[in-house]
Amino acid sequence: MVPIPAGSFLMGSPSSETGRDNDEGPQKSIEISAFWMAEHEVTFAEWDAFFKNMDVPQTKAIAVDAISRPTAQYIDLTWGMGRDAKQPSNSMSQSAAIMYCKWLYSQTGIFYRLPTEAEWEYACRAGTTTAYPFGDDPGALRDYAYFKDNSGDKFHKVAQLKPNAWGLYDMLGNLTEWTLDQYDDNTYKKLEDHAKDPVKDPGSRYPRVTRGGSYLAPAKESRCANRISSLADWNKRDPQVPKSRWWLTDGKSIGFRVVRPAVAPSKEAIEQFYVSYLK
């Protein structure tokens, strides 16, 4: 886990930024409390400590008042790219990622969760104001990210390329990462300037916000400000009825990393958090 200092930043992108989408503005000044963030995406070694833990019941449904682990995959959701311990874990739903955080909490007593959208962008920028953490030239992206031009159409082991200025690897490229926020294309229009630790609370299962581009994405989708809404189509080929709450049959480029606040909420607030996101 890497310490991320408290501070403020300009969230979103200026209208002049190449590749910008309308949902990235208007830019707003946002204040962020200190937190810790995993230096890389959750790997298969980390995920399997949960997924293969026989002390945790394996269930098809997600019980908000309990800890359960995903049912077995009915097809190879690594899509032939391998399950090496240092490969980033992929194809998990947001609910599965949050259940992993809940399991971590049960094991350690430390509150883990996904980052908010604002926390994610703040950490990705690492004090910069440019399109990428290293500047505005997409030509240098291959030194920091596995994206469409250099990935060979597959994800790669974590922490192989350069980190950003705060020591975070693969914030762009490799796998697209879940955040906590419900997606709204007008989010920034509704945000107040100088809002502190904003998050759009969960509503319907879709859409939620993912960030960072992926190994399949072009450079313009691998910018700090780019927002990607989750889609029900990410699970369209799931033959189960009802469809899995754990796995994404068409979300092979989706992964996640965890954070922990510097100041933990109360036990009651933590428990309510997990209920609200796993309902």
PDB file of N, CA and C in Angstrom, residues 1 3 10 30 34 42 52 60-61 68-69 73 81 85 87 90 112-113 121 136 141 148-149 157 169 175 220 228 274:
ATOM      1  N   MET A   1       0.841  -1.190   0.000  1.00  0.00           N
ATOM      2  CA  MET A   1       0.000   0.000   0.000  1.00  0.00           C
ATOM      3  C   MET A   1       0.880   1.245   0.000  1.00  0.00           C
ATOM      4  N   PRO A   3       1.152   5.374   0.556  1.00  0.00           N
ATOM      5  CA  PRO A   3       0.442   6.495   1.191  1.00  0.00           C
ATOM      6  C   PRO A   3       0.159   7.601   0.182  1.00  0.00           C
ATOM      7  N   LEU A  10      -7.644  19.486  -9.585  1.00  0.00           N
ATOM      8  CA  LEU A  10      -8.662  19.853 -10.561  1.00  0.00           C
ATOM      9  C   LEU A  10      -9.126  18.579 -11.250  1.00  0.00           C
ATOM     10  N   ILE A  30     -11.393  19.764  -6.277  1.00  0.00           N
ATOM     11  CA  ILE A  30     -11.858  18.752  -5.327  1.00  0.00           C
ATOM     12  C   ILE A  30     -10.823  18.566  -4.217  1.00  0.00           C
ATOM     13  N   ALA A  34      -6.434  12.025   3.127  1.00  0.00           N
ATOM     14  CA  ALA A  34      -5.342  11.070   2.957  1.00  0.00           C
ATOM     15  C   ALA A  34      -5.864   9.628   2.972  1.00  0.00           C
ATOM     16  N   VAL A  42      -4.979  -5.788  -8.019  1.00  0.00           N
ATOM     17  CA  VAL A  42      -5.014  -7.049  -7.268  1.00  0.00           C
ATOM     18  C   VAL A  42      -4.604  -8.192  -8.190  1.00  0.00           C
ATOM     19  N   LYS A  52      -9.891 -19.249  -3.044  1.00  0.00           N
ATOM     20  CA  LYS A  52      -9.632 -20.645  -2.713  1.00  0.00           C
ATOM     21  C   LYS A  52      -9.634 -20.917  -1.212  1.00  0.00           C
ATOM     22  N   LYS A  60     -23.667 -18.902  -5.050  1.00  0.00           N
ATOM     23  CA  LYS A  60     -24.028 -18.245  -6.308  1.00  0.00           C
ATOM     24  C   LYS A  60     -24.509 -16.820  -6.051  1.00  0.00           C
ATOM     25  N   ALA A  61     -25.279 -16.657  -4.973  1.00  0.00           N
ATOM     26  CA  ALA A  61     -25.788 -15.335  -4.620  1.00  0.00           C
ATOM     27  C   ALA A  61     -24.804 -14.614  -3.709  1.00  0.00           C
ATOM     28  N   SER A  68     -19.040 -14.422   1.449  1.00  0.00           N
ATOM     29  CA  SER A  68     -19.057 -15.616   0.604  1.00  0.00           C
ATOM     30  C   SER A  68     -18.057 -15.402  -0.522  1.00  0.00           C
ATOM     31  N   ARG A  69     -17.645 -16.501  -1.122  1.00  0.00           N
ATOM     32  CA  ARG A  69     -16.684 -16.387  -2.214  1.00  0.00           C
ATOM     33  C   ARG A  69     -17.338 -16.823  -3.517  1.00  0.00           C
ATOM     34  N   GLN A  73     -15.525 -20.609 -11.907  1.00  0.00           N
ATOM     35  CA  GLN A  73     -15.722 -20.147 -13.277  1.00  0.00           C
ATOM     36  C   GLN A  73     -16.107 -21.334 -14.156  1.00  0.00           C
ATOM     37  N   MET A  81      -4.717 -16.082 -21.244  1.00  0.00           N
ATOM     38  CA  MET A  81      -3.604 -15.204 -20.886  1.00  0.00           C
ATOM     39  C   MET A  81      -2.896 -15.657 -19.616  1.00  0.00           C
ATOM     40  N   ALA A  85       0.822 -15.854 -10.721  1.00  0.00           N
ATOM     41  CA  ALA A  85       0.576 -15.168  -9.452  1.00  0.00           C
ATOM     42  C   ALA A  85       0.692 -13.656  -9.561  1.00  0.00           C
ATOM     43  N   GLN A  87       0.051 -11.924 -12.362  1.00  0.00           N
ATOM     44  CA  GLN A  87      -0.889 -11.374 -13.328  1.00  0.00           C
ATOM     45  C   GLN A  87      -2.024 -10.691 -12.572  1.00  0.00           C
ATOM     46  N   ASN A  90      -8.790 -10.674 -13.189  1.00  0.00           N
ATOM     47  CA  ASN A  90      -9.678 -10.016 -14.155  1.00  0.00           C
ATOM     48  C   ASN A  90     -11.062 -10.644 -14.166  1.00  0.00           C
ATOM     49  N   TYR A 112     -10.990  -1.999   4.116  1.00  0.00           N
ATOM     50  CA  TYR A 112     -10.578  -1.872   2.719  1.00  0.00           C
ATOM     51  C   TYR A 112     -11.811  -1.670   1.845  1.00  0.00           C
ATOM     52  N   ARG A 113     -11.634  -0.946   0.760  1.00  0.00           N
ATOM     53  CA  ARG A 113     -12.713  -0.723  -0.203  1.00  0.00           C
ATOM     54  C   ARG A 113     -12.109  -0.374  -1.543  1.00  0.00           C
ATOM     55  N   GLU A 121      -8.711   9.367  -9.635  1.00  0.00           N
ATOM     56  CA  GLU A 121      -8.094  10.351 -10.534  1.00  0.00           C
ATOM     57  C   GLU A 121      -7.008  11.153  -9.826  1.00  0.00           C
ATOM     58  N   ASP A 136       1.527  15.613 -21.668  1.00  0.00           N
ATOM     59  CA  ASP A 136       0.437  15.564 -22.649  1.00  0.00           C
ATOM     60  C   ASP A 136       0.761  14.734 -23.885  1.00  0.00           C
ATOM     61  N   LEU A 141       3.390   7.037 -23.429  1.00  0.00           N
ATOM     62  CA  LEU A 141       2.502   6.159 -22.675  1.00  0.00           C
ATOM     63  C   LEU A 141       3.034   4.733 -22.599  1.00  0.00           C
ATOM     64  N   LYS A 148      -3.370  -0.476 -26.219  1.00  0.00           N
ATOM     65  CA  LYS A 148      -3.573  -1.119 -27.521  1.00  0.00           C
ATOM     66  C   LYS A 148      -2.296  -1.234 -28.348  1.00  0.00           C
ATOM     67  N   ASP A 149      -1.442  -0.217 -28.287  1.00  0.00           N
ATOM     68  CA  ASP A 149      -0.274  -0.168 -29.167  1.00  0.00           C
ATOM     69  C   ASP A 149       0.880  -1.069 -28.730  1.00  0.00           C
ATOM     70  N   LYS A 157       1.917  -8.969 -16.394  1.00  0.00           N
ATOM     71  CA  LYS A 157       2.230  -8.955 -14.965  1.00  0.00           C
ATOM     72  C   LYS A 157       2.289  -7.521 -14.465  1.00  0.00           C
ATOM     73  N   TYR A 169       1.736   1.755  -9.901  1.00  0.00           N
ATOM     74  CA  TYR A 169       1.946   1.112 -11.193  1.00  0.00           C
ATOM     75  C   TYR A 169       0.619   0.833 -11.904  1.00  0.00           C
ATOM     76  N   LEU A 175      -5.425  -3.329 -16.925  1.00  0.00           N
ATOM     77  CA  LEU A 175      -6.851  -3.587 -16.722  1.00  0.00           C
ATOM     78  C   LEU A 175      -7.578  -2.306 -16.330  1.00  0.00           C
ATOM     79  N   LYS A 220      -6.102   7.539 -26.228  1.00  0.00           N
ATOM     80  CA  LYS A 220      -7.064   8.571 -25.825  1.00  0.00           C
ATOM     81  C   LYS A 220      -8.007   8.088 -24.725  1.00  0.00           C
ATOM     82  N   ILE A 228     -15.276   5.592 -17.850  1.00  0.00           N
ATOM     83  CA  ILE A 228     -15.856   4.476 -18.596  1.00  0.00           C
ATOM     84  C   ILE A 228     -17.008   3.916 -17.767  1.00  0.00           C
ATOM     85  N   TYR A 274     -20.642  -1.890   3.499  1.00  0.00           N
ATOM     86  CA  TYR A 274     -20.676  -3.142   2.751  1.00  0.00           C
ATOM     87  C   TYR A 274     -22.108  -3.536   2.380  1.00  0.00           C
TER      88      TYR A 274
END
